[in-house]
Amino acid sequence: MFTILVANPKGGAGKTTIATNLAGYLAGKHQRVVILDMDRQRSSARWLSRRPRGFPEVRGALPDTDRQIIRDYAPQWLIVDAPAGVHGAELASLVKSADAVLVPVSTSTFDFEATADFLAELSALKPVKEGRRALAIVGSKVDSRTVAAADLDAFLAPLSLDVLTHVRDSQLYVHAAREGLSIFDQPRSRAEDAWADWPPILHWLQGLVTTKSGKTAH
């Protein structure tokens, strides 16, 4: 099982959007996927409750779910939608249990300020500091035509972290979320432009999975 922690200290940064759409993509590739919704708003769990039958299955879990239920399903991917404001011992525990950490950052000065402190805390954790946990940033809700997008790039530029991609600000995500779908459940004619933002994330994860598999084999 490969565990992805999706975390940001501030609500509204696109954390659940990244988590649910990544789950939808992986499920569409015939992978067994579980989303562990640890956020108090339960946005991922509500998304799953709206997911129509007939679409690729994504299973859900909550913090009090018996972990044996998850193990019995034998998921290939566990996506953890972290609680907003997570820090300290709870953050350290989540990072320790993860294989990779994705941090969405949206185009807001308030998000920049909160995320700078969060990234500093993350980078100081031993598994990250020693390179045993992969950490990357995703620009979230980005309109490339705006000054805010340029501000995001300027904020991210000095960081010695992988900045994978910008996920555009699109109503497609809003409509899909309302229906319990991901953009990858949408027809190509409608969603192809949005799909184009995701290959850097997917290639990054595939590289990590390959590396982990190689280490396990040895």
Short mmCIF file of C-alpha atoms in Angstrom, two decimals:
data_model
loop_
_atom_site.label_atom_id
_atom_site.label_comp_id
_atom_site.label_asym_id
_atom_site.label_seq_id
_atom_site.Cartn_x
_atom_site.Cartn_y
_atom_site.Cartn_z
CA MET A 1 0.00 0.00 0.00
CA PHE A 2 1.28 3.45 -0.92
CA THR A 3 0.10 6.23 1.40
CA ILE A 4 -0.26 9.84 0.24
CA LEU A 5 -0.80 12.56 2.82
CA VAL A 6 -2.54 15.65 1.40
CA ALA A 7 -2.08 18.46 3.88
CA ASN A 8 -2.28 22.22 4.24
CA PRO A 9 -2.75 24.25 7.43
CA LYS A 10 -5.48 26.47 5.99
CA GLY A 11 -8.98 25.50 4.90
CA GLY A 12 -9.96 26.25 1.33
CA ALA A 13 -6.53 25.56 -0.14
CA GLY A 14 -7.81 22.75 -2.38
CA LYS A 15 -6.75 19.84 -0.20
CA THR A 16 -9.91 17.80 -0.69
CA THR A 17 -10.04 18.66 -4.39
CA ILE A 18 -6.57 17.17 -4.85
CA ALA A 19 -7.38 14.13 -2.68
CA THR A 20 -10.68 13.23 -4.34
CA ASN A 21 -9.52 13.80 -7.89
CA LEU A 22 -6.39 11.77 -7.32
CA ALA A 23 -8.55 9.00 -5.88
CA GLY A 24 -10.84 9.17 -8.91
CA TYR A 25 -7.91 8.90 -11.30
CA LEU A 26 -6.36 5.91 -9.54
CA ALA A 27 -9.69 4.11 -9.22
CA GLY A 28 -10.23 4.64 -12.94
CA LYS A 29 -6.95 2.76 -13.50
CA HIS A 30 -8.42 -0.28 -11.73
CA GLN A 31 -6.56 0.40 -8.49
CA ARG A 32 -8.00 -0.27 -5.03
CA VAL A 33 -8.18 3.13 -3.36
CA VAL A 34 -9.22 4.28 0.11
CA ILE A 35 -9.63 7.91 1.21
CA LEU A 36 -9.09 8.41 4.93
CA ASP A 37 -10.96 11.63 5.75
CA MET A 38 -9.43 13.16 8.87
CA ASP A 39 -10.77 16.68 8.36
CA ARG A 40 -13.53 17.82 10.70
CA GLN A 41 -15.63 19.08 7.78
CA ARG A 42 -15.74 15.54 6.31
CA SER A 43 -15.68 16.91 2.75
CA SER A 44 -14.09 13.78 1.27
CA ALA A 45 -16.59 11.54 3.07
CA ARG A 46 -19.47 13.62 1.77
CA TRP A 47 -18.02 13.44 -1.74
CA LEU A 48 -17.97 9.66 -1.45
CA SER A 49 -21.56 9.60 -0.19
CA ARG A 50 -22.63 11.37 -3.40
CA ARG A 51 -20.61 9.14 -5.72
CA PRO A 52 -22.95 7.38 -8.14
CA ARG A 53 -22.97 3.64 -8.66
CA GLY A 54 -21.31 2.49 -11.83
CA PHE A 55 -18.24 4.69 -11.50
CA PRO A 56 -14.87 3.29 -10.38
CA GLU A 57 -15.05 2.42 -6.71
CA VAL A 58 -13.33 4.54 -4.08
CA ARG A 59 -13.75 3.38 -0.50
CA GLY A 60 -13.84 5.70 2.47
CA ALA A 61 -12.59 5.63 6.04
CA LEU A 62 -12.77 7.95 9.05
CA PRO A 63 -10.35 8.31 11.98
CA ASP A 64 -12.41 5.86 14.07
CA THR A 65 -12.72 3.25 11.30
CA ASP A 66 -11.33 -0.12 12.36
CA ARG A 67 -7.98 -0.32 10.55
CA GLN A 68 -8.53 -4.05 10.07
CA ILE A 69 -11.35 -3.18 7.67
CA ILE A 70 -8.86 -1.19 5.59
CA ARG A 71 -6.28 -3.99 5.73
CA ASP A 72 -8.85 -6.59 4.69
CA TYR A 73 -9.64 -4.56 1.56
CA ALA A 74 -5.88 -4.53 0.80
CA PRO A 75 -5.84 -1.11 -0.89
CA GLN A 76 -3.04 -0.29 -3.25
CA TRP A 77 -3.42 3.40 -2.36
CA LEU A 78 -4.40 5.16 0.86
CA ILE A 79 -5.03 8.88 0.43
CA VAL A 80 -5.15 10.79 3.70
CA ASP A 81 -7.13 14.04 3.63
CA ALA A 82 -5.47 15.68 6.64
CA PRO A 83 -7.28 17.97 9.06
CA ALA A 84 -6.92 21.71 8.52
CA GLY A 85 -4.48 23.23 10.97
CA VAL A 86 -2.63 19.99 11.61
CA HIS A 87 0.75 20.49 13.31
CA GLY A 88 2.94 19.22 16.10
CA ALA A 89 2.75 15.59 17.19
CA GLU A 90 -0.26 14.85 14.98
CA LEU A 91 1.53 16.11 11.88
CA ALA A 92 4.67 14.17 12.78
CA SER A 93 2.61 10.98 13.17
CA LEU A 94 0.85 11.45 9.82
CA VAL A 95 4.14 12.10 8.02
CA LYS A 96 5.72 9.06 9.64
CA SER A 97 2.87 6.88 8.32
CA ALA A 98 2.96 8.31 4.79
CA ASP A 99 5.11 7.57 1.75
CA ALA A 100 4.57 10.98 0.17
CA VAL A 101 3.25 14.38 1.22
CA LEU A 102 1.43 16.71 -1.18
CA VAL A 103 0.86 20.31 -0.10
CA PRO A 104 -1.66 22.31 -2.16
CA VAL A 105 -1.10 26.07 -2.09
CA SER A 106 -3.68 28.47 -3.47
CA THR A 107 -3.18 32.00 -4.76
CA SER A 108 -3.85 33.90 -1.56
CA THR A 109 -1.45 35.98 0.53
CA PHE A 110 -2.97 34.44 3.66
CA ASP A 111 -2.28 30.96 2.27
CA PHE A 112 1.30 31.92 1.46
CA GLU A 113 1.92 33.06 5.01
CA ALA A 114 0.31 30.01 6.62
CA THR A 115 1.99 27.61 4.21
CA ALA A 116 5.46 29.10 4.74
CA ASP A 117 5.27 28.25 8.44
CA PHE A 118 3.77 24.84 7.68
CA LEU A 119 6.50 23.97 5.17
CA ALA A 120 9.14 24.99 7.66
CA GLU A 121 7.59 22.66 10.23
CA LEU A 122 7.32 19.85 7.68
CA SER A 123 10.89 20.28 6.50
CA ALA A 124 12.17 20.06 10.07
CA LEU A 125 10.56 16.66 10.66
CA LYS A 126 13.17 13.92 10.67
CA PRO A 127 11.69 11.71 7.89
CA VAL A 128 11.48 14.72 5.55
CA LYS A 129 14.80 16.24 6.61
CA GLU A 130 16.59 12.94 5.99
CA GLY A 131 14.89 12.43 2.61
CA ARG A 132 12.90 9.40 3.72
CA ARG A 133 9.56 11.05 2.92
CA ALA A 134 8.90 12.70 -0.42
CA LEU A 135 7.42 16.19 -0.21
CA ALA A 136 6.05 18.26 -3.09
CA ILE A 137 3.89 21.32 -3.66
CA VAL A 138 0.96 21.78 -6.03
CA GLY A 139 -0.34 25.19 -7.02
CA SER A 140 -4.09 25.00 -6.42
CA LYS A 141 -6.97 26.97 -7.95
CA VAL A 142 -4.58 28.84 -10.22
CA ASP A 143 -5.67 31.13 -13.04
CA SER A 144 -2.44 31.57 -15.01
CA ARG A 145 -3.64 34.93 -16.38
CA THR A 146 -3.77 36.65 -12.98
CA VAL A 147 -1.29 38.60 -10.87
CA ALA A 148 -2.05 36.16 -8.06
CA ALA A 149 -0.61 33.32 -10.14
CA ALA A 150 2.61 35.27 -10.58
CA ASP A 151 2.66 35.93 -6.83
CA LEU A 152 2.33 32.19 -6.21
CA ASP A 153 5.28 31.45 -8.48
CA ALA A 154 7.34 34.13 -6.72
CA PHE A 155 6.48 32.63 -3.33
CA LEU A 156 7.37 29.09 -4.44
CA ALA A 157 10.55 29.95 -6.36
CA PRO A 158 12.99 30.15 -3.39
CA LEU A 159 11.80 26.89 -1.82
CA SER A 160 14.09 23.93 -2.23
CA LEU A 161 11.08 21.67 -2.80
CA ASP A 162 9.49 20.07 -5.83
CA VAL A 163 6.74 22.27 -7.30
CA LEU A 164 4.94 19.80 -9.50
CA THR A 165 2.25 21.73 -11.32
CA HIS A 166 -0.52 24.32 -11.21
CA VAL A 167 -4.03 22.91 -11.01
CA ARG A 168 -6.29 25.42 -12.69
CA ASP A 169 -9.23 27.22 -11.16
CA SER A 170 -12.11 25.60 -13.05
CA GLN A 171 -15.82 25.19 -12.47
CA LEU A 172 -15.37 21.64 -13.71
CA TYR A 173 -14.02 20.71 -10.27
CA VAL A 174 -17.01 22.34 -8.58
CA HIS A 175 -19.55 20.52 -10.74
CA ALA A 176 -17.75 17.19 -10.42
CA ALA A 177 -17.52 17.49 -6.61
CA ARG A 178 -21.23 18.23 -6.37
CA GLU A 179 -21.95 14.94 -8.15
CA GLY A 180 -19.43 12.82 -6.25
CA LEU A 181 -17.20 12.60 -9.30
CA SER A 182 -13.64 13.49 -10.22
CA ILE A 183 -12.60 15.29 -13.38
CA PHE A 184 -11.30 11.91 -14.57
CA ASP A 185 -14.85 10.57 -14.50
CA GLN A 186 -15.82 13.24 -17.02
CA PRO A 187 -15.78 12.74 -20.81
CA ARG A 188 -12.63 13.77 -22.65
CA SER A 189 -14.52 16.41 -24.62
CA ARG A 190 -15.37 18.20 -21.39
CA ALA A 191 -12.32 17.62 -19.19
CA GLU A 192 -9.26 17.25 -21.38
CA ASP A 193 -7.93 20.75 -20.64
CA ALA A 194 -8.13 20.11 -16.88
CA TRP A 195 -6.52 16.68 -17.24
CA ALA A 196 -3.46 18.37 -18.74
CA ASP A 197 -2.50 19.80 -15.32
CA TRP A 198 -2.14 16.38 -13.67
CA PRO A 199 0.63 14.38 -15.43
CA PRO A 200 3.43 15.94 -13.32
CA ILE A 201 1.70 14.74 -10.13
CA LEU A 202 1.05 11.29 -11.57
CA HIS A 203 4.60 10.89 -12.90
CA TRP A 204 6.04 11.98 -9.54
CA LEU A 205 3.95 9.40 -7.70
CA GLN A 206 4.79 6.66 -10.19
CA GLY A 207 8.49 7.32 -9.69
CA LEU A 208 8.07 7.06 -5.92
CA VAL A 209 6.09 3.82 -6.21
CA THR A 210 8.74 2.33 -8.48
CA THR A 211 11.47 3.32 -6.04
CA LYS A 212 9.54 1.88 -3.08
CA SER A 213 8.89 -1.37 -4.96
CA GLY A 214 12.58 -1.69 -5.77
CA LYS A 215 13.56 -1.20 -2.15
CA THR A 216 10.94 -3.72 -1.02
CA ALA A 217 12.17 -6.28 -3.54
CA HIS A 218 15.65 -6.04 -2.08
#
